[in-house]
Tab-separated table of C-alpha atoms and ligand atoms in Angstrom:
chain	number	residue	atom	x	y	z
A	1	MET	CA	11.313	23.138	-32.658
A	2	ASP	CA	14.745	23.509	-31.059
A	3	ASN	CA	17.433	22.330	-33.513
A	4	ARG	CA	20.370	22.975	-31.214
A	5	ILE	CA	22.677	20.184	-30.122
A	6	THR	CA	21.605	19.014	-26.679
A	7	ILE	CA	24.122	18.478	-23.911
A	8	LEU	CA	23.078	16.817	-20.660
A	9	TYR	CA	25.249	17.833	-17.703
A	10	ILE	CA	24.990	15.599	-14.631
A	11	GLU	CA	26.564	17.527	-11.741
A	12	ASP	CA	25.571	18.112	-8.120
A	13	ASP	CA	27.581	21.298	-7.588
A	14	PRO	CA	25.359	24.288	-8.503
A	15	GLY	CA	28.345	26.552	-9.176
A	16	SER	CA	29.796	24.201	-11.802
A	17	GLN	CA	26.328	23.667	-13.266
A	18	VAL	CA	25.769	27.385	-13.802
A	19	LEU	CA	29.213	28.009	-15.262
A	20	VAL	CA	29.129	25.141	-17.775
A	21	GLU	CA	25.552	25.918	-18.732
A	22	ARG	CA	26.457	29.553	-19.410
A	23	VAL	CA	29.595	28.750	-21.425
A	24	LEU	CA	27.943	26.087	-23.576
A	25	SER	CA	24.732	28.056	-24.080
A	26	ASP	CA	26.776	31.018	-25.275
A	27	ALA	CA	28.466	28.664	-27.731
A	28	GLY	CA	25.034	27.736	-29.158
A	29	PHE	CA	24.328	24.457	-27.351
A	30	ARG	CA	21.128	23.575	-25.559
A	31	VAL	CA	22.074	22.491	-22.031
A	32	VAL	CA	19.934	20.434	-19.654
A	33	THR	CA	21.138	19.561	-16.179
A	34	ALA	CA	20.563	16.957	-13.489
A	35	SER	CA	21.935	16.913	-9.946
A	36	ARG	CA	21.753	13.224	-9.108
A	37	GLY	CA	22.447	9.978	-10.892
A	38	LEU	CA	18.879	8.730	-11.053
A	39	GLU	CA	17.666	12.138	-12.152
A	40	GLY	CA	20.372	12.073	-14.844
A	41	LEU	CA	19.146	8.708	-16.156
A	42	GLU	CA	15.610	10.098	-16.399
A	43	ALA	CA	16.848	13.249	-18.135
A	44	ALA	CA	18.830	11.169	-20.649
A	45	ASP	CA	15.685	9.193	-21.391
A	46	LYS	CA	13.618	12.357	-21.766
A	47	TYR	CA	15.965	14.612	-23.785
A	48	MET	CA	17.987	12.026	-25.734
A	49	PRO	CA	21.107	14.286	-25.567
A	50	ASN	CA	23.792	14.358	-28.247
A	51	LEU	CA	26.499	14.356	-25.570
A	52	ILE	CA	26.579	13.845	-21.806
A	53	LEU	CA	28.960	15.601	-19.437
A	54	MET	CA	29.386	13.615	-16.276
A	55	ASP	CA	30.651	14.501	-12.848
A	56	ILE	CA	32.219	11.448	-11.208
A	57	ASN	CA	31.286	11.969	-7.543
A	58	LEU	CA	27.513	12.238	-7.256
A	59	PRO	CA	25.432	11.684	-4.134
A	60	ASP	CA	23.656	8.511	-5.233
A	61	MET	CA	25.654	6.827	-8.020
A	62	THR	CA	29.137	7.472	-9.369
A	63	GLY	CA	29.512	8.919	-12.849
A	64	ARG	CA	31.120	5.614	-13.848
A	65	GLU	CA	28.097	3.646	-12.708
A	66	ILE	CA	25.696	5.957	-14.521
A	67	THR	CA	27.746	5.505	-17.671
A	68	THR	CA	27.818	1.710	-17.396
A	69	ARG	CA	24.060	1.793	-16.889
A	70	LEU	CA	23.550	4.062	-19.935
A	71	ARG	CA	25.793	1.936	-22.109
A	72	ALA	CA	23.604	-1.086	-21.399
A	73	ASP	CA	20.832	0.765	-23.239
A	74	GLU	CA	21.000	0.433	-27.040
A	75	ARG	CA	20.044	4.107	-27.492
A	76	PHE	CA	23.050	5.401	-25.553
A	77	ARG	CA	25.657	2.955	-26.781
A	78	SER	CA	27.417	5.452	-29.034
A	79	VAL	CA	26.490	8.770	-27.391
A	80	PRO	CA	29.715	10.491	-26.215
A	81	ILE	CA	29.845	10.569	-22.410
A	82	VAL	CA	32.650	12.748	-21.119
A	83	ALA	CA	33.808	12.947	-17.512
A	84	LEU	CA	34.111	16.452	-16.130
A	85	THR	CA	35.718	16.081	-12.754
A	86	ALA	CA	38.036	17.596	-10.225
A	87	GLN	CA	39.598	14.177	-9.665
A	88	SER	CA	42.984	13.964	-11.268
A	89	GLN	CA	44.593	11.100	-9.322
A	90	ALA	CA	46.491	8.497	-11.244
A	91	GLY	CA	44.297	5.729	-12.620
A	92	GLU	CA	41.026	7.707	-12.494
A	93	ARG	CA	40.996	8.431	-16.203
A	94	GLU	CA	41.631	4.766	-17.038
A	95	LYS	CA	38.875	3.642	-14.679
A	96	ALA	CA	36.450	6.088	-16.303
A	97	LEU	CA	37.237	4.746	-19.760
A	98	ALA	CA	36.919	1.169	-18.480
A	99	ALA	CA	33.415	2.034	-17.265
A	100	GLY	CA	32.460	3.179	-20.764
A	101	LEU	CA	33.186	6.915	-20.721
A	102	THR	CA	34.390	8.416	-24.000
A	103	GLY	CA	36.701	11.078	-22.624
A	104	TYR	CA	38.007	12.716	-19.488
A	105	LEU	CA	38.144	16.481	-18.822
A	106	THR	CA	39.230	18.067	-15.592
A	107	LYS	CA	37.827	21.010	-13.679
A	108	PRO	CA	38.196	23.953	-13.449
A	109	ILE	CA	37.304	24.415	-17.101
A	110	ASP	CA	38.983	26.907	-19.398
A	111	ILE	CA	36.024	28.879	-20.649
A	112	ASP	CA	37.755	29.805	-23.897
A	113	THR	CA	38.627	26.296	-24.979
A	114	PHE	CA	35.841	24.319	-23.335
A	115	PRO	CA	33.263	24.584	-26.179
A	116	SER	CA	35.787	23.324	-28.702
A	117	GLN	CA	36.747	20.430	-26.365
A	118	VAL	CA	33.086	19.451	-26.274
A	119	ALA	CA	32.789	19.831	-30.067
A	120	HIS	CA	35.832	17.568	-30.418
A	121	TYR	CA	34.013	14.693	-28.633
A	122	LEU	CA	30.816	15.470	-30.534
A	123	SER	CA	32.665	14.907	-33.772
A	124	GLY	CA	33.505	11.353	-32.717
A	125	ALA	CA	36.843	11.692	-30.901
A	126	LYS	CA	37.607	9.181	-28.149
A	127	ASP	CA	40.337	9.114	-25.494
A	128	THR	CA	42.579	6.080	-25.583
A	129	VAL	CA	44.755	4.223	-23.095
A	130	SER	CA	46.991	1.184	-23.409
A	131	LEU	CA	45.310	-2.216	-23.265
A	132	ASP	CA	47.237	-3.156	-20.142
A	133	ALA	CA	46.148	-0.029	-18.309
A	134	LEU	CA	42.556	-0.632	-19.445
A	135	ALA	CA	42.590	-4.239	-18.177
A	136	GLN	CA	43.971	-3.129	-14.805
A	137	ALA	CA	41.364	-0.334	-14.587
A	138	GLN	CA	38.588	-2.767	-15.523
A	139	PHE	CA	39.635	-5.050	-12.661
A	140	GLU	CA	39.683	-2.139	-10.204
A	141	TYR	CA	36.329	-0.881	-11.416
A	142	ASN	CA	34.735	-4.345	-11.051
A	143	SER	CA	36.070	-4.666	-7.491
A	144	GLU	CA	34.747	-1.202	-6.693
A	145	LEU	CA	31.304	-2.160	-8.027
A	146	VAL	CA	31.126	-5.309	-5.919
A	147	LEU	CA	32.165	-3.407	-2.785
A	148	ARG	CA	29.570	-0.703	-3.463
A	149	LEU	CA	26.919	-3.366	-3.976
A	150	GLU	CA	27.821	-4.997	-0.694
A	151	GLN	CA	27.667	-1.627	1.076
A	152	LYS	CA	24.246	-0.876	-0.474
A	153	VAL	CA	22.878	-4.264	0.612
A	154	ARG	CA	24.042	-3.540	4.151
A	155	GLU	CA	22.423	-0.089	4.091
A	156	LEU	CA	19.176	-1.540	2.778
A	157	GLU	CA	19.168	-4.222	5.429
A	158	GLN	CA	19.722	-1.584	8.096
A	159	SER	CA	16.966	0.709	6.867
A	160	ASN	CA	14.664	-2.282	6.489
A	161	ALA	CA	15.291	-3.242	10.105
A	162	GLU	CA	14.658	0.366	11.145
A	163	LEU	CA	11.386	0.475	9.188
A	164	ARG	CA	10.284	-2.777	10.802
A	165	ARG	CA	11.109	-1.326	14.212
A	166	LEU	CA	9.122	1.830	13.475
A	167	ASP	CA	6.232	-0.241	12.170
A	168	LYS	CA	6.232	-2.190	15.415
A	169	VAL	CA	6.339	1.030	17.461
A	170	LYS	CA	3.329	2.256	15.455
A	171	GLU	CA	1.395	-0.987	15.923
A	172	ASP	CA	2.226	-1.034	19.644
A	173	PHE	CA	1.064	2.555	19.940
A	174	ILE	CA	-2.210	1.842	18.148
A	175	GLN	CA	-2.805	-1.233	20.227
A	176	LEU	CA	-1.965	0.458	23.507
A	177	THR	CA	-4.129	3.473	22.713
A	178	ALA	CA	-7.078	1.336	21.659
A	179	HIS	CA	-6.589	-0.775	24.767
A	180	GLU	CA	-6.503	2.267	27.055
A	181	LEU	CA	-9.622	3.628	25.382
A	182	ARG	CA	-11.460	0.357	25.674
A	183	THR	CA	-11.397	0.229	29.471
A	184	PRO	CA	-13.255	3.522	30.087
A	185	MET	CA	-15.388	2.780	27.040
A	186	THR	CA	-16.622	-0.442	28.609
A	187	LEU	CA	-17.622	1.524	31.699
A	188	ILE	CA	-19.335	4.238	29.668
A	189	TYR	CA	-21.172	1.543	27.739
A	190	GLY	CA	-22.255	-0.198	30.958
A	191	TYR	CA	-23.487	3.035	32.507
A	192	SER	CA	-25.338	3.963	29.359
A	193	ARG	CA	-27.206	0.638	29.518
A	194	LEU	CA	-28.009	1.244	33.184
A	195	ILE	CA	-29.339	4.696	32.324
A	196	GLN	CA	-31.476	3.185	29.595
A	197	GLU	CA	-32.889	0.561	31.925
A	198	SER	CA	-33.505	2.944	34.836
A	199	PRO	CA	-37.243	3.363	35.521
A	200	VAL	CA	-36.820	7.130	36.003
A	201	VAL	CA	-35.179	7.501	32.618
A	202	LYS	CA	-37.738	5.202	30.994
A	203	ARG	CA	-40.501	7.395	32.350
A	204	LEU	CA	-38.740	10.565	31.213
A	205	LYS	CA	-38.236	9.083	27.736
A	206	GLY	CA	-41.942	8.297	27.589
A	207	GLU	CA	-42.831	11.830	28.607
A	208	SER	CA	-40.418	13.750	26.423
A	209	PRO	CA	-39.518	12.840	22.805
A	210	GLU	CA	-36.558	15.165	23.163
A	211	VAL	CA	-35.094	13.230	26.122
A	212	LYS	CA	-35.717	9.976	24.231
A	213	ALA	CA	-33.845	11.291	21.170
A	214	PHE	CA	-30.915	12.474	23.338
A	215	ILE	CA	-30.561	9.183	25.169
A	216	ASP	CA	-30.998	6.992	22.088
A	217	GLY	CA	-28.448	9.114	20.222
A	218	LEU	CA	-26.014	8.838	23.106
A	219	VAL	CA	-26.298	5.056	23.377
A	220	GLU	CA	-26.027	4.584	19.636
A	221	SER	CA	-22.867	6.704	19.453
A	222	ILE	CA	-21.312	4.856	22.374
A	223	GLU	CA	-22.025	1.537	20.668
A	224	ARG	CA	-20.446	2.747	17.434
A	225	MET	CA	-17.401	4.075	19.215
A	226	SER	CA	-16.824	0.867	21.100
A	227	GLY	CA	-17.246	-1.020	17.804
A	228	VAL	CA	-14.509	1.097	16.214
A	229	ILE	CA	-12.154	0.587	19.172
A	230	ASN	CA	-12.688	-3.157	18.994
A	231	GLU	CA	-12.060	-3.123	15.234
A	232	ILE	CA	-8.769	-1.291	15.718
A	233	LEU	CA	-7.688	-3.689	18.449
A	234	THR	CA	-8.522	-6.741	16.366
A	235	ILE	CA	-6.821	-5.466	13.213
A	236	SER	CA	-3.674	-4.455	15.023
A	237	ARG	CA	-3.506	-7.885	16.636
A	238	ILE	CA	-3.892	-9.482	13.233
A	239	ALA	CA	-1.231	-7.213	11.706
A	240	THR	CA	1.312	-7.970	14.404
A	241	GLY	CA	0.607	-11.677	14.432
A	242	ARG	CA	-0.601	-11.387	18.000
A	243	ILE	CA	-3.992	-12.880	17.335
A	244	GLU	CA	-4.496	-16.171	19.133
A	245	LEU	CA	-7.096	-18.493	17.724
A	246	ALA	CA	-9.063	-20.310	20.385
A	247	ILE	CA	-9.835	-23.340	18.249
A	248	GLY	CA	-12.693	-25.549	19.338
A	249	PRO	CA	-15.698	-27.352	17.927
A	250	VAL	CA	-18.119	-24.983	16.228
A	251	ASN	CA	-21.608	-25.746	15.008
A	252	LEU	CA	-21.566	-23.528	11.947
A	253	MET	CA	-25.251	-24.130	11.274
A	254	ARG	CA	-26.201	-22.779	14.717
A	255	MET	CA	-23.807	-19.868	14.309
A	256	MET	CA	-25.411	-18.935	11.008
A	257	GLU	CA	-28.879	-19.193	12.561
A	258	ARG	CA	-27.821	-16.632	15.158
A	259	ILE	CA	-26.178	-14.304	12.636
A	260	VAL	CA	-29.164	-14.565	10.283
A	261	GLN	CA	-31.487	-13.642	13.116
A	262	GLU	CA	-29.486	-10.554	14.049
A	263	MET	CA	-28.686	-9.457	10.517
A	264	GLY	CA	-32.104	-10.366	9.199
A	265	GLN	CA	-33.587	-7.720	11.461
A	266	VAL	CA	-31.362	-5.021	9.995
A	267	ALA	CA	-32.123	-6.234	6.468
A	268	ARG	CA	-35.866	-6.113	7.135
A	269	GLN	CA	-35.586	-2.484	8.265
A	270	ARG	CA	-34.124	-1.831	4.823
A	271	ASN	CA	-36.880	-3.786	3.044
A	272	GLN	CA	-34.261	-6.221	1.831
A	273	THR	CA	-35.004	-9.840	1.047
A	274	PHE	CA	-32.566	-11.837	3.147
A	275	THR	CA	-32.219	-15.561	2.516
A	276	CYS	CA	-29.943	-18.136	4.055
A	277	GLU	CA	-30.336	-21.872	3.808
A	278	VAL	CA	-28.796	-22.669	7.192
A	279	ARG	CA	-29.150	-26.423	6.683
A	280	GLN	CA	-26.451	-26.220	4.001
A	281	PHE	CA	-23.919	-25.339	6.707
A	282	PRO	CA	-21.888	-28.082	8.446
A	283	THR	CA	-22.727	-28.739	12.074
A	284	MET	CA	-19.214	-29.512	13.158
A	285	ILE	CA	-16.042	-27.668	12.249
A	286	GLN	CA	-12.936	-26.734	14.195
A	287	ALA	CA	-12.551	-22.963	14.430
A	288	ASP	CA	-12.427	-19.927	16.701
A	289	ALA	CA	-16.138	-19.311	17.223
A	290	ASP	CA	-15.989	-15.623	18.184
A	291	LEU	CA	-13.597	-14.561	15.458
A	292	LEU	CA	-15.364	-16.580	12.783
A	293	ALA	CA	-18.698	-15.050	13.767
A	294	LEU	CA	-17.078	-11.600	13.585
A	295	ALA	CA	-15.775	-12.284	10.071
A	296	LEU	CA	-19.082	-13.646	8.790
A	297	SER	CA	-21.069	-10.805	10.367
A	298	ASN	CA	-18.753	-8.245	8.746
A	299	VAL	CA	-19.226	-9.690	5.265
A	300	ILE	CA	-22.990	-10.030	5.660
A	301	GLY	CA	-23.181	-6.582	7.278
A	302	ASN	CA	-21.387	-5.116	4.240
A	303	ALA	CA	-23.818	-6.838	1.872
A	304	ILE	CA	-26.664	-5.113	3.693
A	305	LYS	CA	-24.794	-1.829	3.944
A	306	TYR	CA	-23.857	-1.582	0.280
A	307	THR	CA	-27.227	-2.704	-1.076
A	308	PRO	CA	-29.886	-0.016	-1.371
A	309	ASP	CA	-33.305	-0.542	0.152
A	310	GLY	CA	-35.348	-3.299	-1.425
A	311	GLY	CA	-32.370	-5.395	-2.572
A	312	VAL	CA	-31.741	-9.110	-2.187
A	313	ILE	CA	-29.039	-10.764	-0.084
A	314	SER	CA	-28.610	-14.511	-0.296
A	315	ILE	CA	-26.199	-16.696	1.612
A	316	THR	CA	-25.360	-20.200	0.491
A	317	ALA	CA	-22.872	-22.880	1.479
A	318	ARG	CA	-21.376	-25.884	-0.285
A	319	THR	CA	-19.603	-28.413	1.861
A	320	SER	CA	-16.907	-30.764	0.591
A	321	PRO	CA	-15.122	-33.425	2.673
A	322	SER	CA	-12.470	-30.941	3.788
A	323	SER	CA	-13.934	-27.460	3.457
A	324	VAL	CA	-17.027	-25.316	3.207
A	325	LEU	CA	-17.454	-22.635	0.546
A	326	ILE	CA	-19.686	-19.817	1.774
A	327	ALA	CA	-21.085	-17.305	-0.737
A	328	VAL	CA	-22.699	-14.010	0.284
A	329	LYS	CA	-24.374	-12.501	-2.762
A	330	ASP	CA	-26.014	-9.088	-2.918
A	331	THR	CA	-27.737	-6.893	-5.479
A	332	GLY	CA	-25.926	-3.784	-4.285
A	333	ILE	CA	-23.752	-1.095	-5.825
A	334	GLY	CA	-21.034	-3.587	-6.789
A	335	ILE	CA	-17.254	-3.187	-6.795
A	336	ASN	CA	-14.905	-2.073	-9.566
A	337	LYS	CA	-12.516	-4.714	-10.856
A	338	GLU	CA	-9.436	-2.725	-9.727
A	339	ASP	CA	-10.819	-2.538	-6.185
A	340	LEU	CA	-11.640	-6.229	-5.777
A	341	GLN	CA	-8.308	-6.997	-4.094
A	342	ARG	CA	-7.633	-3.635	-2.472
A	343	ILE	CA	-10.831	-3.636	-0.423
A	344	PHE	CA	-9.137	-6.241	1.775
A	345	ASP	CA	-6.337	-3.774	2.622
A	346	ARG	CA	-6.456	-1.865	5.874
A	347	PHE	CA	-8.201	1.511	5.786
A	348	TYR	CA	-9.329	1.047	2.175
A	349	THR	CA	-12.816	2.257	1.325
A	350	ALA	CA	-13.638	1.950	-2.343
A	351	ASN	CA	-16.213	4.616	-2.831
A	352	ASN	CA	-18.141	7.287	-1.114
A	353	THR	CA	-21.014	5.755	0.680
A	354	GLN	CA	-23.592	8.335	-0.316
A	355	LEU	CA	-25.935	5.814	-1.809
A	356	HIS	CA	-26.836	3.899	1.271
A	357	SER	CA	-26.310	6.710	3.768
A	358	THR	CA	-28.968	8.771	2.044
A	359	SER	CA	-31.335	5.881	1.515
A	360	LYS	CA	-34.869	6.039	2.822
A	361	THR	CA	-34.030	4.382	6.094
A	362	ALA	CA	-31.048	6.715	6.601
A	363	PHE	CA	-28.922	3.674	7.262
A	364	ARG	CA	-25.456	4.728	8.295
A	365	GLY	CA	-22.890	3.145	6.078
A	366	GLY	CA	-19.197	3.529	5.504
A	367	GLY	CA	-16.653	2.878	8.175
A	368	LEU	CA	-12.937	2.888	8.684
A	369	GLY	CA	-12.299	0.367	5.955
A	370	LEU	CA	-11.080	-2.165	8.493
A	371	GLY	CA	-13.882	-4.726	8.356
A	372	LEU	CA	-12.660	-6.729	5.357
A	373	ALA	CA	-9.021	-6.550	6.461
A	374	ILE	CA	-10.150	-8.104	9.734
A	375	CYS	CA	-12.142	-10.779	7.867
A	376	LYS	CA	-9.146	-11.622	5.689
A	377	GLY	CA	-6.866	-11.882	8.734
A	378	ILE	CA	-9.311	-14.142	10.542
A	379	ILE	CA	-10.107	-16.394	7.570
A	380	GLU	CA	-6.442	-16.760	6.604
A	381	ALA	CA	-5.511	-17.538	10.213
A	382	HIS	CA	-7.969	-20.413	9.887
A	383	GLY	CA	-6.149	-21.584	6.762
A	384	GLY	CA	-8.972	-20.351	4.526
A	385	LYS	CA	-9.388	-17.854	1.693
A	386	ILE	CA	-11.682	-14.897	1.126
A	387	TRP	CA	-12.269	-13.067	-2.151
A	388	ALA	CA	-14.873	-10.976	-3.913
A	389	GLU	CA	-16.369	-11.048	-7.396
A	390	SER	CA	-18.356	-8.293	-9.066
A	391	GLU	CA	-19.076	-7.007	-12.558
A	392	GLY	CA	-18.266	-3.447	-11.457
A	393	ARG	CA	-19.660	-0.598	-9.451
A	394	ASP	CA	-22.781	1.058	-10.802
A	395	GLU	CA	-25.214	2.827	-8.540
A	396	VAL	CA	-27.968	2.683	-11.145
A	397	LYS	CA	-27.576	-0.762	-12.675
A	398	LEU	CA	-26.737	-2.311	-9.276
A	399	LEU	CA	-24.497	-5.086	-10.599
A	400	GLY	CA	-24.087	-6.613	-7.125
A	401	SER	CA	-21.173	-8.409	-5.488
A	402	THR	CA	-20.490	-11.898	-4.221
A	403	PHE	CA	-18.085	-12.560	-1.382
A	404	TYR	CA	-16.672	-16.084	-1.108
A	405	ILE	CA	-15.165	-17.626	1.993
A	406	ASP	CA	-13.469	-20.967	1.575
A	407	LEU	CA	-12.978	-22.354	5.052
A	408	PRO	CA	-11.318	-25.655	6.000
A	409	LEU	CA	-13.471	-27.802	8.276
A	410	GLN	CA	-10.405	-28.276	10.425
A	411	ALA	CA	-8.416	-25.091	11.153
A	412	PRO	CA	-4.637	-25.623	11.064
A	413	SER	CA	-2.996	-26.353	14.393
A	414	VAL	CA	-0.745	-23.293	14.032
A	415	ARG	CA	-2.625	-20.787	16.085
A	416	ARG	CA	-0.790	-17.643	15.284
A	417	THR	CA	-1.428	-15.658	12.151
A	418	THR	CA	1.491	-14.844	9.958
A	419	ALA	CA	0.040	-11.559	8.664
B	501	ADP	P1	-16.011	-0.244	5.564
B	501	ADP	O1	-15.892	0.002	7.031
B	501	ADP	O2	-15.668	0.960	4.729
B	501	ADP	O3	-17.270	-0.908	5.165
B	501	ADP	P2	-14.714	-2.717	4.807
B	501	ADP	O4	-13.288	-3.139	5.005
B	501	ADP	O5	-15.753	-3.571	5.404
B	501	ADP	O6	-14.792	-1.227	5.311
B	501	ADP	O7	-14.968	-2.599	3.269
B	501	ADP	C1	-14.023	-1.919	2.448
B	501	ADP	C2	-14.709	-1.345	1.233
B	501	ADP	O8	-15.151	-2.395	0.385
B	501	ADP	C3	-15.978	-0.570	1.555
B	501	ADP	O9	-15.689	0.771	1.872
B	501	ADP	C4	-16.773	-0.695	0.282
B	501	ADP	O10	-16.375	0.288	-0.622
B	501	ADP	C5	-16.330	-2.040	-0.305
B	501	ADP	N1	-17.334	-3.107	-0.058
B	501	ADP	C6	-17.300	-4.047	0.921
B	501	ADP	N2	-18.361	-4.895	0.804
B	501	ADP	C7	-19.077	-4.492	-0.270
B	501	ADP	C8	-20.283	-4.948	-0.904
B	501	ADP	N3	-20.947	-6.017	-0.470
B	501	ADP	N4	-20.701	-4.266	-2.000
B	501	ADP	C9	-20.016	-3.195	-2.455
B	501	ADP	N5	-18.888	-2.707	-1.904
B	501	ADP	C10	-18.410	-3.346	-0.820
């Protein structure tokens, strides 16, 4: 246990730091230092010093501001805070005292007398000035604070604008790149289908299992890659508010029939029980058919993906006069409470996807973590809400998850997302 008196020295000049530290340490004090205002506040909190030596000109805050901030804290109300500064212009000392400093020492220090000057303030001494001078200094200090605040607000506004510009550059870059990739990808995809359909290739596939495996692998990878490119394009449109909803009449019951047929096939490969009472779905809503189908397929696809073989996925709907509440419930690995919101963020994947990727059917799970962000963007653009509920993630107990989509029957007339 260190019983020495602790002095915190807040000073950005390394030379002064070393000198004062040496002189005070030799005199038996424990000295801790900080080079910036915020760092000084943290050090004060951590070391609870008996006295603070304060430079006035620091890179982030002035010594006066740090003092005012410390004085607002009950624990530092009576700790001596002494300015140690090269500034000796008229009025500086008064302004320091008006800000709450106890005393004012000037640099360079006299190494012989400095420890006793510090001891003097430690014993309770305080500098004094006339009341008139203090009132004048208080006024000047207040004006200085307001000006500094105004300057900081301006700086923040500027850096905010710069960050927004950079964010836009990034989104534009992502969108442009994905766009440029999509064009050749469409061609590659088309050719791959032609190769698959070609009688010569069909014959070769029949003759050689190796050729069949090569071609199937190729086509599957191309499909996955074009899926990823489309995901990136969609999410970047949503993020930049560039997504246009093509609102029109949608027969949600028919749409679900189609999705159930497609997804049901995948679920059957995984031995999953897949139920959907399509008649519960309204036959007439106003929405963007393609985007809505994409959102629903993503959520249902996830239910299949994150449920091990043999699980149950059930989809239900409850229609009210103005909206339909869709629930997609699975008996899968579940989601931890702290992840329930974050899974809707871009590029967020909650867990490693070992469980399903090593399942008996070797189903490939896990993606970029864009699917739910896309769903959220699409559903919110329709004026709806999407959220998830789960008792937690447990690969053994399989607590399951339920995803809810609350969708208005009539999408708002505003067609641009605000995301
Ligand atoms: P990914 O491409 O990783 O599936 P998503 O945005 O679709 O991205 O999902 C984000 C994360 O949310 C997933 O990585 C997964 O951890 C979790 N998740 C989504 N749906 C489910 C579900 N039905 N059960 C368990 N976890 C899920």
